[in-house]
Every structure is written in C-alpha cells, then in structure tokens.
Short mmCIF file of C-alpha atoms in Angstrom, two decimals:
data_model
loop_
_atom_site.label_atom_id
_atom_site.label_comp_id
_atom_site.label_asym_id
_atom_site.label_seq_id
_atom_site.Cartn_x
_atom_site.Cartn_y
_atom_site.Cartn_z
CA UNK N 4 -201.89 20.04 -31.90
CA UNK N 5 -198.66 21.84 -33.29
CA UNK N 6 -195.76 20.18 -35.42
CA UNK N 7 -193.62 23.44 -34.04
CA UNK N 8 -193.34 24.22 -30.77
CA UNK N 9 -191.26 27.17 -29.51
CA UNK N 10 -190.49 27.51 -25.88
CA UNK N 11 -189.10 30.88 -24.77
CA UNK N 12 -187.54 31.88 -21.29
CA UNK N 13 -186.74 35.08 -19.69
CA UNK N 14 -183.62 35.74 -22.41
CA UNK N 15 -186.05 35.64 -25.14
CA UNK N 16 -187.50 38.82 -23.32
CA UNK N 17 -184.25 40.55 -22.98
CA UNK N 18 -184.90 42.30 -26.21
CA UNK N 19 -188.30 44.04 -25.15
CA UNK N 20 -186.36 45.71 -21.76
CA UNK N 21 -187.12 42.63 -19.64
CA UNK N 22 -184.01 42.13 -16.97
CA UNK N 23 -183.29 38.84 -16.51
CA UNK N 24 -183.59 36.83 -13.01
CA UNK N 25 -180.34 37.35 -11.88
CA UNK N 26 -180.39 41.48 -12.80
CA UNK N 27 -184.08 41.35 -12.20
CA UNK N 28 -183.56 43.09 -8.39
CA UNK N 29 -181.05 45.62 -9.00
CA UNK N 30 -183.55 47.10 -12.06
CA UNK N 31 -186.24 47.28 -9.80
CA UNK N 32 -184.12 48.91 -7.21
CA UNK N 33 -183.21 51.54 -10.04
CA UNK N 34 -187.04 52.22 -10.91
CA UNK N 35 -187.32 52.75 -6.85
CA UNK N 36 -183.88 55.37 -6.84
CA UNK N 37 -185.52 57.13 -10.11
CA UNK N 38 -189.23 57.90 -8.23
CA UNK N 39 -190.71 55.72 -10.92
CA UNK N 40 -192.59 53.84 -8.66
CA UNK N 41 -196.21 55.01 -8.02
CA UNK N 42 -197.34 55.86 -4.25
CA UNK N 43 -199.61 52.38 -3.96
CA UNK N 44 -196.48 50.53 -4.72
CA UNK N 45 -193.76 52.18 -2.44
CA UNK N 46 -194.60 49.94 0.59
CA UNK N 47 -194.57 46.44 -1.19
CA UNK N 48 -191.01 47.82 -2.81
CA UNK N 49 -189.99 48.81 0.22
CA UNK N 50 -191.38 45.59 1.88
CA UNK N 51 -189.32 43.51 -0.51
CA UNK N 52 -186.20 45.71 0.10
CA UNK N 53 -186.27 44.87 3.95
CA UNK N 54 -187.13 41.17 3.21
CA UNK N 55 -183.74 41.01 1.17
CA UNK N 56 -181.52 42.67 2.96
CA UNK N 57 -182.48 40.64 6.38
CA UNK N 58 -181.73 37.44 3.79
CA UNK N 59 -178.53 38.43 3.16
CA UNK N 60 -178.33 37.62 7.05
CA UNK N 61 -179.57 34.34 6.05
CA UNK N 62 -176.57 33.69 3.20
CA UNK N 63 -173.61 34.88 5.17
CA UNK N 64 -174.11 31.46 7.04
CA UNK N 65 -175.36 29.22 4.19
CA UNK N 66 -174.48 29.04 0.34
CA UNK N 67 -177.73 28.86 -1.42
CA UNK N 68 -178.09 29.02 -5.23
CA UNK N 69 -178.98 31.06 -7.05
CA UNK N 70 -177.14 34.18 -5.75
CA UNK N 71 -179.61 36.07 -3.65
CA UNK N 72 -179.46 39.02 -6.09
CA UNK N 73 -181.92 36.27 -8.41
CA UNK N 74 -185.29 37.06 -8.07
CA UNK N 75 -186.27 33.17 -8.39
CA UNK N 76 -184.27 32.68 -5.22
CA UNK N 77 -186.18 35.95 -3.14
CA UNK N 78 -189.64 34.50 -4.47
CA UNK N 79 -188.84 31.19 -3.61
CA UNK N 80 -187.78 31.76 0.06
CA UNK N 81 -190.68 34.04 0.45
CA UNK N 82 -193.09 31.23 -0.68
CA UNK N 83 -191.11 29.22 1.82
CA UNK N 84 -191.68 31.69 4.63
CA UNK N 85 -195.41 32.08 4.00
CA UNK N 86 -195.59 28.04 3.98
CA UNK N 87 -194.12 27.88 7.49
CA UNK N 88 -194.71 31.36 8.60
CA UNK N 89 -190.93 31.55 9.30
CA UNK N 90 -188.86 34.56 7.69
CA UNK N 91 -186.31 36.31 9.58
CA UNK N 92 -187.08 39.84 11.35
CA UNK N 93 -190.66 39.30 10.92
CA UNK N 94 -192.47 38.50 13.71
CA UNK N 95 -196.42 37.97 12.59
CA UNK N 96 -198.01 35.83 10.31
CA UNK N 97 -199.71 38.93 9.11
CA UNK N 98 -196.04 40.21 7.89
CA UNK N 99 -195.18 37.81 6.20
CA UNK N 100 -198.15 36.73 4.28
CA UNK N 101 -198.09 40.71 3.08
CA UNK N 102 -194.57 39.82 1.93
CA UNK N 103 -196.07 37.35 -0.66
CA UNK N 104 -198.93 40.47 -1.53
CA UNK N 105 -195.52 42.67 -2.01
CA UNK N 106 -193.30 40.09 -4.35
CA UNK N 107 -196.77 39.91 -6.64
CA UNK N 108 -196.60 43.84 -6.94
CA UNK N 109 -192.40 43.82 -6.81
CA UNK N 110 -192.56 41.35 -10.00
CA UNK N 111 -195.80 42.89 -12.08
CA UNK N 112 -194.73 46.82 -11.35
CA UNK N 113 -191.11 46.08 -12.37
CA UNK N 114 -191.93 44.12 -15.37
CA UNK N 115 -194.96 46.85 -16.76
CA UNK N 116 -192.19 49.22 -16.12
CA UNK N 117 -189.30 47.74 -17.90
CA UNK N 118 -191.45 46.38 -20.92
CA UNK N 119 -191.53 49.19 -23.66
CA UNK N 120 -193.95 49.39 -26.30
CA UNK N 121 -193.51 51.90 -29.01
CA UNK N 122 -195.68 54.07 -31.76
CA UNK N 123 -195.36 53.80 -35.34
CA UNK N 124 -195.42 57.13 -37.45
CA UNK N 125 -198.90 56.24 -37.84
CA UNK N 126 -199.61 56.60 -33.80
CA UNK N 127 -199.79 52.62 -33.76
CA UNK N 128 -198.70 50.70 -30.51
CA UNK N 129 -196.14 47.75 -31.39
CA UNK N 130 -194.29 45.30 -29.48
CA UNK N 131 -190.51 45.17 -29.18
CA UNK N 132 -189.75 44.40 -32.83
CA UNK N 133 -187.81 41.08 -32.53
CA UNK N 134 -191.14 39.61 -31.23
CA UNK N 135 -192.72 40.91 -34.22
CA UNK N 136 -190.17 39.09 -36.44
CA UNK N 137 -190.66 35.74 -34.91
CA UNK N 138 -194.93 36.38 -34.97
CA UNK N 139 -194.19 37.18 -38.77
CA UNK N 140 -191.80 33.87 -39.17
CA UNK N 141 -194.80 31.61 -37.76
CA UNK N 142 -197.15 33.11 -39.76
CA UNK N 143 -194.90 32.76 -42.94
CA UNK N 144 -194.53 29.10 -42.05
CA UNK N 145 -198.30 28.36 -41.52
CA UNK N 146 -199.62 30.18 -44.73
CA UNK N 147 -196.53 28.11 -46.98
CA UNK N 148 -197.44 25.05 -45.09
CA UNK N 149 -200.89 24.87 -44.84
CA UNK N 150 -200.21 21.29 -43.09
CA UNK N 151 -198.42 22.65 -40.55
CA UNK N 152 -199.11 24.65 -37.08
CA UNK N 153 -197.13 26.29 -34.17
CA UNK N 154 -197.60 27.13 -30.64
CA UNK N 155 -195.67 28.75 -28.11
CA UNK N 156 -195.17 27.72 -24.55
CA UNK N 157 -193.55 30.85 -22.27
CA UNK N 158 -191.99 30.94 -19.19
CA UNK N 159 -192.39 34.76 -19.27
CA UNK N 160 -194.88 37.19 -17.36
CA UNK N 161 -195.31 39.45 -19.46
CA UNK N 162 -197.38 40.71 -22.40
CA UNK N 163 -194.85 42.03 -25.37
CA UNK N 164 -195.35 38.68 -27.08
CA UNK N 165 -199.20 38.73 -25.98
CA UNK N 166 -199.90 42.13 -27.40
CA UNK N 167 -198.55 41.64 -31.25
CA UNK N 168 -200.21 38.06 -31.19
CA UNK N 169 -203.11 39.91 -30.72
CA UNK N 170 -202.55 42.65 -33.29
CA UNK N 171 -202.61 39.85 -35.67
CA UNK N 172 -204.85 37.07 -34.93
CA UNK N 173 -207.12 39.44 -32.63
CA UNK N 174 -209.55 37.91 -30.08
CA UNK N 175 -208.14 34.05 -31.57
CA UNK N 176 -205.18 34.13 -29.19
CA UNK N 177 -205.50 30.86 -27.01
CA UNK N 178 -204.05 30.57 -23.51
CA UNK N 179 -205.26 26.97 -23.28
CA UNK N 180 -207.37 28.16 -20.01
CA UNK N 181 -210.50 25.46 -20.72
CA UNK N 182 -209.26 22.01 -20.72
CA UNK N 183 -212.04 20.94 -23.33
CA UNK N 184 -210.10 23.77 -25.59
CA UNK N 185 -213.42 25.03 -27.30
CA UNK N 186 -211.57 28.48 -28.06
CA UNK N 187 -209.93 28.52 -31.60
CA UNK N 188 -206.83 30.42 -32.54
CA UNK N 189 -203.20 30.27 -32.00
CA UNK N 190 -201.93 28.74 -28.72
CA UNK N 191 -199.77 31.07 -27.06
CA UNK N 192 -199.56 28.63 -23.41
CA UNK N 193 -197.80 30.80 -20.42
CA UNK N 194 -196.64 28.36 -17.68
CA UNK N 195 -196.33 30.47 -15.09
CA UNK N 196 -199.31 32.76 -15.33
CA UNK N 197 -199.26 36.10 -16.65
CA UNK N 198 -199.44 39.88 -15.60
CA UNK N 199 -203.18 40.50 -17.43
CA UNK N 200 -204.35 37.39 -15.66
CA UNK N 201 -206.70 37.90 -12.83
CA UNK N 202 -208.38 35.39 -10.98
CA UNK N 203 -211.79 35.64 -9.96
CA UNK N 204 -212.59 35.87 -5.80
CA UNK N 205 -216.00 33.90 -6.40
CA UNK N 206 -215.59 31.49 -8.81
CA UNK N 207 -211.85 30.88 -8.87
CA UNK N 208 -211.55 31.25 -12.98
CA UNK N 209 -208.78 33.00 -14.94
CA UNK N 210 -209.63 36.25 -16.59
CA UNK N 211 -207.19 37.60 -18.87
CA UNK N 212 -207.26 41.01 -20.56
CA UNK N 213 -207.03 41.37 -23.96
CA UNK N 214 -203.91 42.93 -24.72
CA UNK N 215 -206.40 45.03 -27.44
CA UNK N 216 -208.02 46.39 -24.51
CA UNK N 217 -205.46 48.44 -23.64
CA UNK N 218 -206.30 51.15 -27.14
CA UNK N 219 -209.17 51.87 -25.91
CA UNK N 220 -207.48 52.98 -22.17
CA UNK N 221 -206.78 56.36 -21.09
CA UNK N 222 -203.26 55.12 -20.17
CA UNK N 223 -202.79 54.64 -23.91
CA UNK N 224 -203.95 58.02 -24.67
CA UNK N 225 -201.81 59.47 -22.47
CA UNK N 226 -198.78 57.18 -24.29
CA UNK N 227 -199.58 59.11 -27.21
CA UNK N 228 -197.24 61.78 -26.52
CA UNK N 229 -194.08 59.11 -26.20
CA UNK N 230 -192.26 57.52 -28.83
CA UNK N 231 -191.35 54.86 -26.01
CA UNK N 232 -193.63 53.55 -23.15
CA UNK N 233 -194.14 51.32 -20.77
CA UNK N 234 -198.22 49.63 -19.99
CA UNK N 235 -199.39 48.57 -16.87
CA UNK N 236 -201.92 46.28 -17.56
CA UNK N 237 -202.66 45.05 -14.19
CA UNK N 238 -204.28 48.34 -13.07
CA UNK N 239 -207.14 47.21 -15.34
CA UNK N 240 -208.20 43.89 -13.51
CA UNK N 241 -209.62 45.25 -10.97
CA UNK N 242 -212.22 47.13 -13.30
CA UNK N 243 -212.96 43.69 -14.71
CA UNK N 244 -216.26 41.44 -14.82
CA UNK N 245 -215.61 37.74 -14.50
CA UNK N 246 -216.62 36.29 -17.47
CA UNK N 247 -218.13 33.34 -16.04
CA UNK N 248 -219.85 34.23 -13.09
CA UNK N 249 -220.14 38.27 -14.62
CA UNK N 250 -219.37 38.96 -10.93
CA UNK N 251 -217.18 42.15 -10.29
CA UNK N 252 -214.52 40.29 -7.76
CA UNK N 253 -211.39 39.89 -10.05
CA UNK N 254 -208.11 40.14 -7.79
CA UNK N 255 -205.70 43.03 -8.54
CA UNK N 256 -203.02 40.64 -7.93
CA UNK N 257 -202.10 39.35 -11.15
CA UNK N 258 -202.15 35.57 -11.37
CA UNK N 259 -198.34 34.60 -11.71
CA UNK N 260 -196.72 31.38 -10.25
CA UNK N 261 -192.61 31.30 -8.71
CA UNK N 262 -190.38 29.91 -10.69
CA UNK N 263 -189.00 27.45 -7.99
CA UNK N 264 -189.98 24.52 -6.55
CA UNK N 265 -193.34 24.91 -4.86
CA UNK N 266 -196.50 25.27 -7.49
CA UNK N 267 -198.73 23.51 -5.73
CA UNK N 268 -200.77 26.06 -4.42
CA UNK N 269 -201.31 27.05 -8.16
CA UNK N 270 -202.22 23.43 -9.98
CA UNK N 271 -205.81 24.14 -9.33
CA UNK N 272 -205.65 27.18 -11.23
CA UNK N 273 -203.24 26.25 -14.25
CA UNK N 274 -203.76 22.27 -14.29
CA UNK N 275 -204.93 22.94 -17.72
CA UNK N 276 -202.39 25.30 -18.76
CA UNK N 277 -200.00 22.47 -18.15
CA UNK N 278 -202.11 19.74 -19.52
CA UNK N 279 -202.65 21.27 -22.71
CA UNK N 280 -198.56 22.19 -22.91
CA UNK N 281 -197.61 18.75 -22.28
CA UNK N 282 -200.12 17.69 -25.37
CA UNK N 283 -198.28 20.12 -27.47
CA UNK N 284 -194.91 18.71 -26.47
CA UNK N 285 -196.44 15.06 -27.23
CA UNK N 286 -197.02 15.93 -30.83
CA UNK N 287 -194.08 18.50 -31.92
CA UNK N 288 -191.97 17.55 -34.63
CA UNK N 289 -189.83 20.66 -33.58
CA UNK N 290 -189.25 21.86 -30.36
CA UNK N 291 -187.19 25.07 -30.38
CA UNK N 292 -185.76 26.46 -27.06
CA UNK N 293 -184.94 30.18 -26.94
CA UNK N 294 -183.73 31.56 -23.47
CA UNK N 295 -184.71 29.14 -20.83
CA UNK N 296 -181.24 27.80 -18.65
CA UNK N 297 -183.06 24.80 -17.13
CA UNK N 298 -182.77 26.23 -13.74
CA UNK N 299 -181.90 23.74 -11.03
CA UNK N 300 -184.21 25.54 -8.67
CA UNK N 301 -187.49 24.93 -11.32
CA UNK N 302 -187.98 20.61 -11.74
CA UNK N 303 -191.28 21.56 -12.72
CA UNK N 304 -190.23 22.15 -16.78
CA UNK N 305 -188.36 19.03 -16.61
CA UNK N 306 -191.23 16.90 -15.01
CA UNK N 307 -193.23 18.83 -17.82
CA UNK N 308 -191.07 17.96 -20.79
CA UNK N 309 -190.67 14.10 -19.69
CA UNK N 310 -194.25 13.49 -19.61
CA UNK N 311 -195.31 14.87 -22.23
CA UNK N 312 -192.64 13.65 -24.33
CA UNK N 313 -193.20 10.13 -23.54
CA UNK N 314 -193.31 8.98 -26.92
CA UNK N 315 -190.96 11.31 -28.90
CA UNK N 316 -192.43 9.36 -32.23
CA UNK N 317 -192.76 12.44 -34.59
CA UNK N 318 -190.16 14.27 -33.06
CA UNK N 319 -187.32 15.10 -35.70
CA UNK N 320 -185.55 18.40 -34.14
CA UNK N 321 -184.85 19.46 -30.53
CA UNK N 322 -182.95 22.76 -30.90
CA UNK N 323 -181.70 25.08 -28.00
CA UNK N 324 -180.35 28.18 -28.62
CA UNK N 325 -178.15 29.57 -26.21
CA UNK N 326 -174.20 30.72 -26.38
CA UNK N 327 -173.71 29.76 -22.86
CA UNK N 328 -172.32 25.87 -22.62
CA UNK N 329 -173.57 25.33 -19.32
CA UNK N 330 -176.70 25.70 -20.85
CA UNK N 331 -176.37 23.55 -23.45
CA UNK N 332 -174.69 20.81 -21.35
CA UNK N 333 -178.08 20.84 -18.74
CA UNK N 334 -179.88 20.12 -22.34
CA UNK N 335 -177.93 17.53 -23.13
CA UNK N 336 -177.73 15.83 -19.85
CA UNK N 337 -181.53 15.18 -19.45
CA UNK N 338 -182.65 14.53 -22.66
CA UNK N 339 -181.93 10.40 -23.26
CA UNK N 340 -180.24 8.73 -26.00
CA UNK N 341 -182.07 8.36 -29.13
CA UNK N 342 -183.27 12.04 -28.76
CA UNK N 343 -179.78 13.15 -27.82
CA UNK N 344 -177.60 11.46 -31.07
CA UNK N 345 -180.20 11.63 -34.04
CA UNK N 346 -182.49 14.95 -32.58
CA UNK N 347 -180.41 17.00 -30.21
CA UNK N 348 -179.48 20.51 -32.05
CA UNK N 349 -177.11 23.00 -30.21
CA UNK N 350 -177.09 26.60 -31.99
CA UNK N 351 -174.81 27.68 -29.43
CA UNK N 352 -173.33 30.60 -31.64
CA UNK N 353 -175.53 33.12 -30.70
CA UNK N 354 -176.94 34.28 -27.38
CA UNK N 355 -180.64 33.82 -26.78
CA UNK N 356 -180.95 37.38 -25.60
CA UNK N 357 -179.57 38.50 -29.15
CA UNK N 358 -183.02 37.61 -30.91
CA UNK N 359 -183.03 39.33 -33.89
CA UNK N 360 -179.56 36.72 -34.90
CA UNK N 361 -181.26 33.97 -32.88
CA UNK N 362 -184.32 33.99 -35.62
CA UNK N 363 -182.27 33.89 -38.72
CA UNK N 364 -180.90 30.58 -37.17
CA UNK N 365 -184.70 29.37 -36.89
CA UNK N 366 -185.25 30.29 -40.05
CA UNK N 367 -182.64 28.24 -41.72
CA UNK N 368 -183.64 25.38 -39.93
CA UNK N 369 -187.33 25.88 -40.74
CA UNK N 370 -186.58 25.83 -44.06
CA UNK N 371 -184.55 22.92 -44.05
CA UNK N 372 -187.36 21.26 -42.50
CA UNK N 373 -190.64 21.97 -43.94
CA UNK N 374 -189.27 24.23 -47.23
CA UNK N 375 -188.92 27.87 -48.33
CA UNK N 376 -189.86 30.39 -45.94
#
C-alpha cells in the first residue's frame, strides 16, 4: 500500500500531445483532413464521422452535456445505442454494434497518433519530458524515504506515462491485474483500461504489452529517422500469446472502458483494477489530483473515492491542482467536513495541463511533508 497517491486525468496528458475530451474530436478530424489515417482505419473514422453528425440531429432538440464536440458524450451515446440497439440513421443491429468496433479504433488511432515520443542524441526513445520529471520526483521521494511508497491511479489511455515507468523500473511495473497482487513493482493502476491492453478471446484475461517491447519493433526502427514520433502499440496485440492460456486469440481491440456512466459490461474484466485502487486510496496519506474535472457524466470516480476512503485515518493532504474554479468547487463539494477544513488543498494557481509548473508545486508540498527532496 502507498502513503502517496497521485491521480492524473486527461490534462495531465496535455503535455505529451494528448487533446483533451472536449478538443479530442476536432484533432482526430485533423489527422483524417491530413491523410494520417491508415487505410484499415478510414471506415471506423468515417463511421464515427456519420454517427456524429446524425447526433447533432439529436441536440438541436435536446441540451445534453457535455457539448457533443466531447468525446465522453459520443462514446457514451454510442454505448447507449448498442445497449438498446437504437441510434439514429442506423437501421441494423449489425450497424450499430460496428459503431462501438469504430469508437475503439476512433479513440486508440487518435491517441497513438497524437502521443509523441522522442530520441535522445544517443538514438534513445523517451516519453514527453514532464512525465519524466514527475517518474524522477517519485523516485527521489522513495530512495530519501525509504518508509515511504507511491502509486499512481490514471484515468488516461495511453502509454507516455507507461513507457518511462518502464524505462526505469523495467518488467516491475504493476497494473494491479491479479487481485492476489503476486507481481512486485510500482503500481501504476489505469481505471479505464489502456491502449496495450488486449483481452484474450478464450480465457477472458488482460494482456498488456510491455511498453519495452516496442525497441525491439520494426515500427521503432523505422522511428529512427525522426526526432519526433508517434507509436501505435495496438498493432502489436494481435501478434500476441495469452499469457495464461499461451493461446494466440488476443483481440486487436484494445481493452479501454467510456468514461460515462455505463461500466458494467467491463467490471468483470477490471474488478480488480478497481479493487486494488480503492485499497490504495484507503491507505494514502497524500492524495494528489492532477487534471481530472470530476465530470458529471463519470459517478464511477466518485463511487470509487467514497469507498475506498471510508476511513480517511492516515490521510493528512488532499491536493487538486487545477486553475479552473469550477473544478476546484466540484472538489470541494463532495469531499465532507473533516477532510474539507483540516485536509482539503487547492493549488489553483497553475493549470493542470501546464505540468512542468504543476510539479514544482508537488514538490514543495512533498517536502513539507515527508522532508528534503
């Protein structure tokens, strides 16, 4: 269990070329304009296309939030559709359960796309180097405070955290996958699922890639050549063995879950995930928000933070960081009294999406908490 506990959202990912949910359309529109979209994926882009603009049908006679331009909102009507096998201008059940096929491949391509990796002078691939900088804080923290450990629980998709986690602590990266938890190493725990998780047809595990994988992949040797890059990791599931059953049936669809209201197709696969997050929460003496709103369309975090917060004993610091007050006033509205007066921490003078600044605030607060860093 972890005495820190950072949670990140989708602003914490700004910094590695992520778009945000409410920008997240229009970039993948733009990748579609620019012919950066491979031929397999033209159909579920242009799938998703039609799906939206028959929806915008749908909001000239209702005001839904989020704005439709929000990906959380297209997902979460899709899922909706598929549920009922209702979505407008599709006629077949067939067409509309390929619409959920398509928002998989609309979400991964865009995100492998938009995510750039880099080479050192030394041909090395790194992460977007704010992620670095936070990887380096923890591990500055842990080696001062031998008492004390950290974990990270994401909201986020995809792998630029993943990848320098696993230039540093190698194959002891932890997604908290086995409930039992016989896997050592540092818990990085990704609530929604990720884009180098594939589930297995046969025996319904997770199998993610190892972001280390991906240097020993033609696509990385053909990288070489760019200073700046993008890696799409998915590609590689379907090349995978299970490593439980050894069977050669992973799905090519990456195993990621809507951020809205309806997971419960997914508990089967990620009940763990979500136990072993809550346990995390149980124990934290810090729990440090970085660019998660507290959507109104996703109860499931707050459902998640209640329950495994409970207790709140050994809690001292609940810290958000985010500029936006709306944000900070969600924050403050659900968390309860005690926590709220003597806990509640609002480093509202920098945005979330500004990480590099965010960190230095961390960092004085670490230090004022468990000493020099």
């Amino acid at each position: 269990m972890s005495q820190v506990v950072f949670i990140l959202g989708a602003g914490a990912s700004v910094h590695a070329g992520v778009p945000v949910m409410d920008s997240f359309y229009g970039e993948a529109l733009r990748l579609k304009r620019r012919g950066d979209i491979n031929k397999a994926d033209e159909e579920h882009f242009a799938n998703i296309i039609y799906a939206y603009e028959s929806l915008r049908r749908l909001y000239s006679n209702f005001v839904l939030e989020p704005k439709l331009s929000n990906i959380e909102t297209i997902y979460g009507i899709i899922e909706m559709g598929n549920l009922i096998k209702i979505f407008p201008d599709l006629k077949t059940d067939e067409e509309i359960t390929k619409l959920k096929t398509s928002i998989n491949k609309f979400i991964v391509r865009t995100l492998e796309l938009k995510t750039k990796f880099a080479l050192t002078k030394n041909k090395e691939v790194i992460s977007p180097v704010a992620y670095n900088d936070l990887v380096n804080l923890i591990i500055r923290l842990e080696e001062i405070n031998p008492s004390v450990s950290c974990s990270i629980l994401t909201f986020n998709y995809d792998i630029a955290l993943d990848f320098i986690l696993y230039r540093e602590f190698g194959d002891n990266v932890n997604y908290c996958l086995d409930k039992h938890n016989n896997k050592k190493g540092f818990k990085l725990i990704k609530l929604h699922g990720s884009i180098n998780w594939g589930l297995c047809q046969k025996c319904k595990e997770i199998n993610p890639i190892s972001a280390t994988r991906i240097l020993h992949e033609r696509m990385y040797q053909q990288a070489k050549r760019m200073y700046v890059f993008p890696i799409q990791i998915s590609s590689l599931l379907k090349k995978s063995i299970c490593l439980k059953c050894s069977k050669k049936e992973i799905s090519d669809l990456p195993l990621i879950v809507p951020p809205t209201w309806n997971k419960t197709e997914y508990h089967v696969h990620l009940t763990n995930v979500w136990w072993h997050a809550a346990r995390e929460l149980s124990t934290a003496e810090v729990i440090i928000i970085i660019g998660y709103s507290l959507p109104e369309s996703d109860l499931f975090f707050k459902y998640l933070l209640s329950l495994g917060g409970i207790d709140f004993q050994g809690l001292t610091d609940f810290i958000v960081i985010d500029k936006i007050d709306k944000v900070i006033d969600k924050y403050y509205k659900l968390l309860g009294r005690e926590i709220r007066d003597d806990k509640f921490n609002m480093e509202n003078s920098v945005k979330a999406s500004e990480f590099r600044p965010a960190l230095k605030h961390i960092h004085t607060l670490l230090k004022s908490r468990y000493g020099i860093l």
